[in-house]
Amino acid sequence: MTLEVNLKKAADYLARFAREGVPNQIGGKAEPAADGRTFETRAPVDGAVLAQVTRSGPADVDRAARAADAAFRDWAAWPGDKRRKLLHRIADAIEARAEEIALVEAMDTGQALRFMSKAALRGAENFRFFADLAPTARDGKTLRADGQINMTGRVPLGPVGIITPWNTPFMLSTWKIAPALAAGCTVVHKPAELSPLTARLLVEIAEGAGLPPGVWNLVNGTGEEAGRALTEHPLIRAVGFVGESATGSKIMAQGAPTLKRLHLELGGKNPVIVFADADLDRAADAALFMIYSLNGERCTSSSRLLVERSAYERFTARLAERAARIKVGHPLDPETVVGPLIDPGHATKVRSYLTRGKAEGAKLTGGSGEGCFVAPALFTGATNAMAIAQEEIFGPVLTAIPFDTEDEALSLANDVRYGLAAYIWTSDLTRALSLTDRIEAGMIWVNSENVRHLPTPFGGAKASGLGRDGGDWSFDFYMETRNVAFATGRHAIPKLGA
Ligand code: NAD
C-alpha cells in the first residue's frame, strides 16, 4: 500500500465520524451528552478536525453507570461457555475490521500504521485469550480442616469503570475490557479525550457481535469531568485505570469516599542495562525498538540506557547512527516509524526536555522537527540526577548513562521513582539472576525487548502502579473471592446460656 492509497481509505473510514460525530453508547443506544456539549478531536499529523466528540458530564456518567448496573445481574448469570463464544465472536469482528481500526487509530493518535495494524490484531488476541478463560473464571480451591471443608470461588464484582490513555488506545482498551467481560462484570469505559475514535468502533463491534445492551457503555469526555464522575460514582465497584502516575493519585483520592477497588497502571522510566559481554547487536536492536517504536509514547519504553563504560562510546555511537536513519513522517506512510506526537501540547513538553537536557550538560543528537513531529533523540554524557533521566518524557528521547560496576548499574536502575519494566543484556547468567532479584520493577526482560506472554502478570512497582493484569491476575481484580465453610461432622458448639 502506498501513502496515497492509505489516505484515501482512511478518509473513507473517517467520513462517518466527521458526519455523525462520536456519540456515547449507553444501554445499547448512541446518545449525545444531556446538555449537548461536544469537543473536537484533531489529527496530530496536520491538526485537522476529525470529529465532534460528546463531552459528558456527571449526568451522562450517572446514566451509563445505571445502565451497567441494570445489565449486570443477567450478564453475570451467563454460563461461562456462552460468554466464551461471544468474546470469540467479538475477536472475529475485530479481525474483520482490522484495517479500518488501524487506519482510524493512526490518524487519531499519530502512531505509525506499521505498528497500529498489529495493535488491532493484538486487540483481537486479548479477547480470545480471556474468552478461553471465561468458563473457569469462577473456579477456586477446596481447603480442608478438621471437621470442616472450605470452598473458595469467585463472583463478578459488578459494574466497573475503565479509564484509558491516548497511546495505543485500541489495544489498551481491549486489554482492560476483555477480562472484565470474561469475569462477568459490566463496563463503563471512558477513553482518552485526545484519541476517542477507536473506542467507539470497539463498542459497536461488541454489540454487533451480540453483546447485550448495557453490558458495555461508552462515555466520552475529559478526565476532570467524565473521568472524575466515573471514579466517584457509587454504583461503580472498581476502576481499572491506565495513565499517568499523577492522575493515578487523583483517582485514589476521588475513589476513597466510595471505597473503590483500584487497579492503576501508571508511568515508567525504564532502564535497559547493557553489559559489555552482551550480544551488543541484539541489545542495540532492542533498545532502539523499545524507545523509537510507537513514537516513544509507550509505558514500557526503554527510556534510560545504562551501558558498561568499556562499551559505552561504541554502543551509543551505533545507536545515534541508526536513530538518524529512522524514518519520521506521515503515520499512514508504510515506511514511517516515527509519526507525529499526540498533540501540540505534548510535543512542546517533549521538546522542553530536549532544551532542559542540553542545559543540564548532556549532549543531544537528533530531536529536530516541527509541529507535532519530533525526530528520534539521543542524550549521551547524561547523569542519573538529570531531569531527562528521572522524569517520564513519553516521546522518542533516549538518555544514555555509563556505569562501571554491576552494583552501580543496579543503583542507577533503582534510583528513580518509577518501577514498571527493566531490561538486562548480559551473557553472564549468574549476574542476570542476581540483578533480577534486586531490580525494583514489576516486569523484567533478560536479553529481550518487551515480548508479552498474556498469562504473565503485567504491572508496575513504586510510582508505576498498583495491581496486576494478565491471566488469572485480571480475574482477581474484577471478581470477589468468597469462602464457604461446611461442617463435616457434629462438632461441639459452645452452649452459652444452656
Ligand atoms: P492521563 O493520566 O493524562 O490520562 C489517562 C486517562 O485518565 C484519560 O482518559 C483521562 O481523561 C483520564 N483522567 C485524567 N484526569 C482524570 C481524573 N481526575 N479522574 C479520572 N480520570 C482522569 O494519561 P495520558 O497522558 O492519557 O497517557 C500517558 C500516560 O499513561 C503515561 O504516563 C504512560 O506511562 C501511562 N501508561 C501506562 C501504561 C501501563 O500499563 N503502566 C500503559 C500505557 C500508558
Coordinates of C-alpha atoms and ligand atoms in Angstrom, one line a residue:
M1 CA 0.0 0.0 0.0
T2 CA 1.2 3.5 -0.7
L3 CA 0.6 6.6 1.3
E4 CA -2.0 7.8 -1.2
V5 CA -4.0 4.6 -1.1
N6 CA -3.9 4.7 2.7
L7 CA -5.0 8.3 2.8
K8 CA -8.0 7.6 0.6
K9 CA -9.0 4.6 2.6
A10 CA -8.6 6.5 5.9
A11 CA -10.7 9.4 4.5
D12 CA -13.5 6.9 3.7
Y13 CA -13.4 5.4 7.2
L14 CA -13.2 8.8 8.9
A15 CA -16.1 10.3 6.9
R16 CA -18.7 8.9 9.2
F17 CA -17.1 10.4 12.3
A18 CA -16.9 13.8 10.5
R19 CA -20.6 13.5 9.7
E20 CA -22.0 11.9 12.8
G21 CA -19.5 12.9 15.5
V22 CA -18.7 10.4 18.3
P23 CA -21.7 9.7 20.5
N24 CA -21.7 7.9 23.8
Q25 CA -23.2 4.4 23.9
I26 CA -25.5 3.9 26.9
G27 CA -27.8 0.9 27.3
G28 CA -27.2 -0.1 23.7
K29 CA -28.1 3.3 22.3
A30 CA -26.0 6.0 20.7
E31 CA -26.5 9.3 22.6
P32 CA -25.3 12.8 22.8
A33 CA -24.5 14.5 26.2
A34 CA -27.6 15.5 28.2
D35 CA -26.5 19.2 27.8
G36 CA -25.5 18.7 24.1
R37 CA -21.8 19.7 24.7
T38 CA -19.1 18.4 22.4
F39 CA -15.3 18.9 21.9
E40 CA -13.1 18.4 18.8
T41 CA -10.7 15.6 18.2
R42 CA -7.9 16.5 15.8
A43 CA -5.4 14.6 13.7
P44 CA -1.9 15.1 15.1
V45 CA -0.4 15.0 11.6
D46 CA -1.9 18.3 10.4
G47 CA -4.3 19.5 13.2
A48 CA -7.4 18.9 11.0
V49 CA -10.6 18.3 13.0
L50 CA -11.6 14.7 12.7
A51 CA -14.9 14.8 14.6
Q52 CA -17.0 16.4 17.3
V53 CA -17.0 14.2 20.3
T54 CA -19.6 14.0 23.1
R55 CA -18.5 15.9 26.2
S56 CA -20.1 14.0 29.0
G57 CA -20.8 15.4 32.4
P58 CA -21.8 13.7 35.7
A59 CA -25.5 13.3 34.4
D60 CA -24.3 11.2 31.4
V61 CA -21.9 9.1 33.6
D62 CA -24.8 8.5 36.0
R63 CA -26.9 7.2 33.2
A64 CA -24.1 4.9 31.9
A65 CA -23.5 3.6 35.4
R66 CA -27.2 2.9 35.9
A67 CA -27.3 1.1 32.6
A68 CA -24.3 -1.0 33.6
D69 CA -25.9 -1.8 36.9
A70 CA -29.2 -2.7 35.3
A71 CA -27.5 -5.1 32.9
F72 CA -25.2 -6.7 35.5
R73 CA -27.4 -9.4 37.0
D74 CA -28.3 -11.0 33.7
W75 CA -24.8 -10.8 32.3
A76 CA -23.2 -12.2 35.4
A77 CA -25.6 -15.2 35.1
W78 CA -24.5 -16.1 31.6
P79 CA -22.8 -19.5 31.5
G80 CA -19.0 -19.2 31.1
D81 CA -19.1 -21.2 27.8
K82 CA -21.7 -18.9 26.3
R83 CA -19.6 -15.9 27.3
R84 CA -16.5 -17.6 25.8
K85 CA -18.3 -18.0 22.4
L86 CA -19.5 -14.4 22.4
L87 CA -16.0 -13.0 23.2
H88 CA -14.6 -15.0 20.3
R89 CA -17.2 -13.5 18.0
I90 CA -16.0 -10.1 19.1
A91 CA -12.4 -11.1 18.3
D92 CA -13.6 -12.3 14.9
A93 CA -15.3 -9.0 14.2
I94 CA -12.2 -7.0 15.3
E95 CA -10.1 -9.0 12.9
A96 CA -12.6 -8.4 10.1
R97 CA -12.3 -4.7 10.7
A98 CA -8.6 -4.6 11.5
E99 CA -7.8 -2.3 8.5
E100 CA -10.4 0.3 9.5
I101 CA -9.3 0.2 13.1
A102 CA -5.6 0.6 12.2
L103 CA -6.2 3.5 9.8
V104 CA -8.5 5.4 12.2
E105 CA -6.2 4.8 15.1
A106 CA -3.1 6.0 13.2
M107 CA -4.9 9.2 12.2
D108 CA -6.4 9.9 15.6
T109 CA -3.1 9.2 17.5
G110 CA -0.3 9.9 15.1
Q111 CA 1.1 6.4 15.6
A112 CA 2.7 4.8 12.5
L113 CA 0.4 2.4 10.6
R114 CA 3.1 -0.3 10.7
F115 CA 2.6 -0.6 14.4
M116 CA -1.2 0.1 14.5
S117 CA -2.1 -2.7 12.2
K118 CA -0.6 -5.1 14.7
A119 CA -2.3 -3.3 17.6
A120 CA -5.7 -4.2 16.1
L121 CA -4.8 -7.8 15.8
R122 CA -3.4 -7.8 19.3
G123 CA -6.7 -6.4 20.4
A124 CA -8.5 -9.5 19.0
E125 CA -5.9 -11.7 20.7
N126 CA -6.8 -10.1 24.0
F127 CA -10.4 -11.1 23.5
R128 CA -9.5 -14.6 22.5
F129 CA -7.2 -15.1 25.5
F130 CA -9.8 -14.0 28.0
A131 CA -12.6 -15.7 26.2
D132 CA -10.9 -19.1 26.8
L133 CA -10.5 -18.3 30.5
A134 CA -14.2 -17.3 31.0
P135 CA -15.5 -20.8 31.7
T136 CA -13.1 -21.3 34.6
A137 CA -13.1 -17.7 36.0
R138 CA -15.3 -18.7 38.9
D139 CA -13.2 -21.6 40.0
G140 CA -11.5 -21.7 43.4
K141 CA -9.9 -24.0 45.9
T142 CA -11.0 -26.6 48.3
L143 CA -9.3 -26.2 51.7
R144 CA -9.9 -28.9 54.4
A145 CA -9.6 -28.6 58.1
D146 CA -10.6 -31.0 60.9
G147 CA -14.4 -31.1 60.8
Q148 CA -14.7 -28.6 58.1
I149 CA -14.5 -28.3 54.3
N150 CA -14.0 -24.8 52.7
M151 CA -14.7 -24.0 49.2
T152 CA -13.5 -20.8 47.7
G153 CA -14.9 -19.3 44.5
R154 CA -15.2 -16.1 42.7
V155 CA -18.1 -14.0 41.6
P156 CA -18.1 -11.0 39.3
L157 CA -17.7 -7.7 41.2
G158 CA -20.4 -5.6 39.4
P159 CA -20.3 -2.6 37.1
V160 CA -16.7 -1.4 36.7
G161 CA -15.2 1.7 35.3
I162 CA -12.3 1.5 32.7
I163 CA -10.3 4.7 32.0
T164 CA -7.7 4.5 29.3
P165 CA -4.9 6.8 27.9
W166 CA -4.2 8.0 24.3
N167 CA -1.2 5.9 23.5
T168 CA -2.3 2.7 21.7
P169 CA -5.9 3.3 22.9
F170 CA -7.5 0.5 21.0
M171 CA -5.1 -2.2 22.2
L172 CA -5.2 -1.0 25.8
S173 CA -9.0 -0.8 25.9
T174 CA -9.3 -4.4 24.8
W175 CA -6.7 -5.4 27.3
K176 CA -8.7 -3.9 30.2
I177 CA -12.3 -4.6 28.9
A178 CA -12.0 -8.2 27.7
P179 CA -11.1 -9.6 31.2
A180 CA -13.9 -7.6 32.8
L181 CA -16.4 -9.0 30.4
A182 CA -15.0 -12.5 30.7
A183 CA -15.3 -12.3 34.5
G184 CA -19.0 -11.3 34.2
C185 CA -18.7 -7.6 35.0
T186 CA -20.4 -4.8 33.1
V187 CA -18.4 -1.9 32.0
V188 CA -18.4 1.9 31.7
H189 CA -15.5 2.9 29.5
K190 CA -14.1 6.5 29.4
P191 CA -11.4 6.7 26.7
A192 CA -8.8 9.5 26.5
E193 CA -10.2 12.7 25.1
L194 CA -7.2 13.0 22.7
S195 CA -8.0 9.7 20.9
P196 CA -11.6 8.7 21.2
L197 CA -12.4 7.2 17.8
T198 CA -11.5 3.5 18.0
A199 CA -13.2 3.2 21.4
R200 CA -16.4 4.0 19.5
L201 CA -15.6 1.3 16.9
L202 CA -14.9 -1.2 19.6
V203 CA -18.2 -0.9 21.4
E204 CA -20.1 -1.0 18.1
I205 CA -18.2 -4.2 17.2
A206 CA -19.0 -5.8 20.5
E207 CA -22.7 -5.0 20.3
G208 CA -22.8 -6.1 16.6
A209 CA -21.3 -9.4 17.7
G210 CA -24.3 -9.9 20.2
L211 CA -23.2 -8.3 23.4
P212 CA -26.4 -7.3 25.3
P213 CA -27.3 -3.6 25.7
G214 CA -25.9 -2.0 28.8
V215 CA -23.1 -4.6 29.4
W216 CA -20.6 -2.2 27.8
N217 CA -21.2 1.5 27.9
L218 CA -19.0 4.3 26.5
V219 CA -18.8 7.8 27.9
N220 CA -16.6 10.3 26.2
G221 CA -15.3 13.4 27.8
T222 CA -12.5 15.0 29.8
G223 CA -10.7 13.4 32.7
E224 CA -11.8 16.1 35.1
E225 CA -15.5 15.9 34.2
A226 CA -16.4 12.4 32.9
G227 CA -13.4 10.6 34.4
R228 CA -13.8 12.1 37.8
A229 CA -17.6 11.4 37.8
L230 CA -16.9 7.8 36.9
T231 CA -14.4 7.3 39.7
E232 CA -16.8 8.9 42.2
H233 CA -20.0 7.0 41.2
P234 CA -21.4 4.9 44.0
L235 CA -22.7 2.1 41.6
I236 CA -19.2 1.6 40.1
R237 CA -17.4 -1.0 42.2
A238 CA -13.9 -0.8 40.8
V239 CA -11.8 1.3 38.4
G240 CA -9.2 -0.1 36.1
F241 CA -7.0 2.8 35.1
V242 CA -4.1 3.3 32.7
G243 CA -2.4 6.7 32.6
E244 CA -0.1 9.0 34.4
S245 CA 1.1 8.5 37.9
A246 CA -0.2 11.9 39.0
T247 CA -3.7 11.0 37.6
G248 CA -3.5 7.7 39.5
S249 CA -3.0 9.6 42.8
K250 CA -6.1 11.8 42.0
I251 CA -8.2 8.7 41.2
M252 CA -7.2 7.2 44.5
A253 CA -8.4 10.3 46.3
Q254 CA -11.6 10.5 44.2
G255 CA -12.4 6.9 44.8
A256 CA -11.8 6.9 48.5
P257 CA -15.3 8.1 49.7
T258 CA -16.9 5.1 47.9
L259 CA -14.0 2.7 48.7
K260 CA -13.3 1.9 45.1
R261 CA -11.2 -1.1 44.3
L262 CA -8.4 0.2 42.1
H263 CA -6.0 -1.1 39.6
L264 CA -3.5 1.5 38.5
E265 CA -1.2 1.1 35.5
L266 CA 1.0 4.2 35.5
G267 CA 4.1 5.8 34.2
G268 CA 7.6 4.4 33.7
K269 CA 11.3 5.4 33.3
N270 CA 12.5 2.0 32.4
P271 CA 16.2 1.1 32.5
V272 CA 17.8 -1.0 29.8
I273 CA 21.1 -2.2 31.3
V274 CA 23.7 -3.3 28.7
F275 CA 26.9 -5.1 29.9
A276 CA 29.9 -5.3 27.6
D277 CA 29.6 -9.1 27.5
A278 CA 26.1 -8.9 25.9
D279 CA 25.2 -9.6 22.3
L280 CA 25.5 -5.9 21.5
D281 CA 23.9 -6.2 18.1
R282 CA 20.7 -7.6 19.6
A283 CA 20.9 -5.2 22.5
A284 CA 21.1 -2.3 20.1
D285 CA 18.1 -3.5 18.1
A286 CA 16.0 -3.9 21.2
A287 CA 17.0 -0.6 22.8
L288 CA 16.2 1.2 19.5
F289 CA 12.9 -0.6 19.1
M290 CA 11.7 0.0 22.7
I291 CA 12.3 3.8 22.6
Y292 CA 11.6 4.7 19.0
S293 CA 8.6 2.5 18.1
L294 CA 5.1 3.9 19.0
N295 CA 6.7 7.4 19.0
G296 CA 8.3 6.5 22.3
E297 CA 4.8 7.1 23.7
R298 CA 4.8 3.8 25.5
C299 CA 4.8 3.0 29.2
T300 CA 7.4 0.2 28.9
S301 CA 9.8 2.2 26.7
S302 CA 13.5 1.7 27.3
S303 CA 13.9 5.4 28.1
R304 CA 17.1 5.1 30.3
L305 CA 20.0 3.3 28.7
L306 CA 22.7 2.2 31.2
V307 CA 25.8 0.9 29.4
E308 CA 29.0 -0.5 30.8
R309 CA 31.7 2.1 30.3
S310 CA 34.0 -0.1 28.2
A311 CA 31.2 -0.4 25.6
Y312 CA 29.6 2.9 26.1
E313 CA 31.1 5.0 23.3
R314 CA 30.8 2.3 20.7
F315 CA 27.3 1.4 21.6
T316 CA 25.9 4.9 21.8
A317 CA 27.6 5.9 18.5
R318 CA 25.9 2.9 16.9
L319 CA 22.5 3.9 18.3
A320 CA 23.0 7.5 17.2
E321 CA 23.8 6.4 13.6
R322 CA 20.8 4.1 13.5
A323 CA 18.4 6.6 15.1
A324 CA 19.3 9.2 12.4
R325 CA 18.2 6.7 9.7
I326 CA 14.8 6.1 11.3
K327 CA 12.0 7.5 9.1
V328 CA 9.9 10.2 10.5
G329 CA 6.8 11.0 8.5
H330 CA 3.1 10.7 7.9
P331 CA 1.6 8.0 10.1
L332 CA -0.1 6.4 7.0
D333 CA 3.2 6.1 5.1
P334 CA 4.1 2.4 5.2
E335 CA 7.8 3.4 5.6
T336 CA 7.2 5.7 8.6
V337 CA 8.5 4.5 12.0
V338 CA 8.0 7.7 14.0
G339 CA 4.8 9.8 13.4
P340 CA 3.7 13.0 14.9
L341 CA 3.2 13.0 18.7
I342 CA -0.3 13.0 20.0
D343 CA -0.9 16.8 20.2
P344 CA 1.0 20.2 20.1
G345 CA 0.9 20.4 23.9
H346 CA 2.7 17.0 24.3
A347 CA 5.2 17.9 21.5
T348 CA 6.0 21.1 23.5
K349 CA 6.5 19.1 26.6
V350 CA 8.8 16.6 24.9
R351 CA 10.8 19.5 23.3
S352 CA 11.2 21.2 26.7
Y353 CA 13.1 18.1 27.8
L354 CA 15.5 18.5 24.8
T355 CA 16.2 22.1 25.9
R356 CA 16.5 21.0 29.6
G357 CA 18.8 18.1 28.9
K358 CA 21.2 20.4 27.0
A359 CA 21.1 23.0 29.7
E360 CA 21.9 20.3 32.3
G361 CA 25.0 19.4 30.3
A362 CA 24.1 16.3 28.3
K363 CA 24.9 16.1 24.6
L364 CA 21.9 15.8 22.2
T365 CA 21.9 14.2 18.8
G366 CA 18.7 14.3 16.7
G367 CA 15.4 15.6 18.1
S368 CA 14.6 18.1 15.2
G369 CA 11.1 18.6 13.9
E370 CA 8.2 21.0 13.5
G371 CA 4.7 20.9 14.9
C372 CA 3.9 17.6 16.5
F373 CA 7.0 15.9 14.8
V374 CA 10.0 15.1 17.0
A375 CA 12.7 13.0 15.4
P376 CA 14.5 10.3 17.4
A377 CA 16.7 12.0 20.0
L378 CA 19.6 10.6 22.0
F379 CA 21.3 12.2 25.0
T380 CA 24.8 11.0 25.8
G381 CA 27.0 12.0 28.7
A382 CA 24.0 12.2 31.0
T383 CA 23.8 11.5 34.7
N384 CA 21.0 9.9 36.6
A385 CA 20.3 13.1 38.5
M386 CA 19.2 15.0 35.4
A387 CA 15.5 15.5 34.7
I388 CA 15.9 13.7 31.4
A389 CA 17.0 10.6 33.4
Q390 CA 14.3 10.9 36.2
E391 CA 11.1 12.1 34.5
E392 CA 8.9 10.3 32.1
I393 CA 9.2 12.2 28.8
F394 CA 6.9 9.8 26.9
G395 CA 8.4 10.6 23.5
P396 CA 11.3 9.3 21.2
V397 CA 14.0 10.5 23.6
L398 CA 16.7 8.2 25.0
T399 CA 19.0 9.1 27.8
A400 CA 22.3 7.1 27.9
I401 CA 24.4 6.9 31.1
P402 CA 27.7 5.0 31.6
F403 CA 28.4 2.7 34.5
D404 CA 31.5 0.9 35.8
T405 CA 30.2 -2.0 38.0
E406 CA 27.2 -4.2 38.4
D407 CA 26.3 -2.6 41.7
E408 CA 26.5 0.8 40.2
A409 CA 24.2 -0.3 37.3
L410 CA 21.8 -1.6 39.9
S411 CA 21.7 1.5 41.9
L412 CA 21.3 3.7 38.8
A413 CA 18.4 1.4 37.7
N414 CA 16.6 1.7 41.0
D415 CA 17.3 5.4 41.7
V416 CA 14.1 6.6 40.1
R417 CA 10.5 6.9 41.5
Y418 CA 9.1 4.5 38.8
G419 CA 9.3 0.7 38.7
L420 CA 7.4 -0.6 35.7
A421 CA 9.8 -2.5 33.5
A422 CA 13.6 -3.2 33.2
Y423 CA 15.7 -4.8 30.5
I424 CA 19.0 -6.6 31.2
W425 CA 21.5 -7.5 28.5
T426 CA 24.4 -9.8 29.5
S427 CA 25.7 -13.3 28.7
D428 CA 26.6 -13.9 32.4
L429 CA 23.7 -16.0 33.8
T430 CA 24.6 -15.5 37.4
R431 CA 24.8 -11.8 37.0
A432 CA 21.4 -11.7 35.3
L433 CA 19.8 -13.8 38.1
S434 CA 21.4 -11.7 40.8
L435 CA 20.2 -8.4 39.2
T436 CA 16.6 -9.7 38.6
D437 CA 16.4 -10.4 42.3
R438 CA 17.3 -6.8 43.2
I439 CA 15.8 -4.6 40.4
E440 CA 12.8 -2.7 41.6
A441 CA 10.4 -3.3 38.7
G442 CA 7.2 -5.2 38.1
M443 CA 8.4 -6.8 34.8
I444 CA 12.0 -7.6 33.8
W445 CA 13.1 -8.9 30.5
V446 CA 16.6 -10.6 30.2
N447 CA 18.2 -10.4 26.7
S448 CA 14.9 -9.4 25.2
E449 CA 12.7 -6.4 24.4
N450 CA 9.2 -6.3 25.7
V451 CA 7.7 -9.5 24.4
R452 CA 4.3 -10.2 26.1
H453 CA 3.0 -13.6 27.1
L454 CA -0.6 -12.9 28.0
P455 CA -0.8 -15.3 31.0
T456 CA 2.0 -13.5 32.8
P457 CA 1.4 -10.6 35.2
F458 CA 1.6 -7.1 33.8
G459 CA 2.1 -4.1 36.1
G460 CA 4.5 -1.9 38.0
A461 CA 6.1 -1.3 41.3
K462 CA 6.7 2.0 43.1
A463 CA 5.1 5.0 41.3
S464 CA 4.3 2.8 38.3
G465 CA 1.2 1.3 39.7
L466 CA -0.9 -1.0 41.9
G467 CA -2.1 -4.4 41.0
R468 CA -1.5 -6.7 38.1
D469 CA -3.3 -7.6 34.8
G470 CA -2.9 -10.8 32.8
G471 CA -4.1 -14.3 33.2
D472 CA -5.8 -15.0 36.4
W473 CA -4.5 -11.8 38.0
S474 CA -7.1 -9.9 35.9
F475 CA -9.9 -12.0 37.4
D476 CA -8.7 -11.4 40.9
F477 CA -9.3 -7.7 40.2
Y478 CA -12.6 -8.0 38.5
M479 CA -14.1 -10.6 40.9
E480 CA -14.8 -11.0 44.5
T481 CA -13.3 -14.1 46.2
R482 CA -15.6 -15.8 48.6
N483 CA -15.3 -18.7 51.0
V484 CA -18.0 -21.1 52.0
A485 CA -17.3 -23.3 55.0
F486 CA -19.3 -26.6 55.6
A487 CA -19.2 -28.5 58.9
T488 CA -18.4 -32.2 58.0
G489 CA -19.5 -33.5 61.4
R490 CA -21.3 -32.6 64.6
H491 CA -18.5 -30.7 66.4
A492 CA -19.1 -29.2 69.8
I493 CA -20.6 -25.7 69.7
P494 CA -20.3 -23.6 72.9
K495 CA -23.7 -23.7 74.7
L496 CA -24.0 -20.2 76.0
G497 CA -26.9 -19.8 78.4
A498 CA -27.7 -23.5 78.3
Ligands
NAD1 P1 -3.5 10.7 31.7 O1 -3.3 10.2 33.1 O2 -3.4 12.2 31.5 O3 -5.0 10.3 31.2 C1 -5.4 8.9 31.2 C2 -6.9 8.9 31.3 O4 -7.3 9.4 32.5 C3 -7.6 9.8 30.2 O5 -8.8 9.1 29.8 C4 -8.0 11.0 31.0 O6 -9.2 11.6 30.5 C5 -8.3 10.4 32.4 N1 -8.2 11.3 33.5 C6 -7.5 12.4 33.6 N2 -7.7 13.0 34.8 C7 -8.6 12.3 35.5 C8 -9.3 12.3 36.8 N3 -9.0 13.3 37.6 N4 -10.2 11.4 37.1 C9 -10.4 10.4 36.2 N5 -9.9 10.2 35.0 C10 -9.0 11.2 34.6 O7 -2.5 9.9 30.8 P2 -2.2 10.1 29.3 O8 -1.4 11.3 29.1 O9 -3.5 9.9 28.5 O10 -1.4 8.7 29.0 C11 0.0 8.7 29.1 C12 0.4 8.0 30.5 O11 -0.2 6.7 30.5 C13 1.9 7.9 30.6 O12 2.2 8.2 31.9 C14 2.1 6.4 30.4 O13 3.2 5.8 31.0 C15 0.8 5.8 31.0 N6 0.6 4.5 30.5 C16 0.8 3.4 31.4 C17 0.7 2.1 31.0 C18 0.9 0.9 31.9 O14 0.5 -0.2 31.6 N7 1.6 1.1 33.1 C19 0.3 1.8 29.7 C20 0.1 2.9 28.8 C21 0.3 4.2 29.3

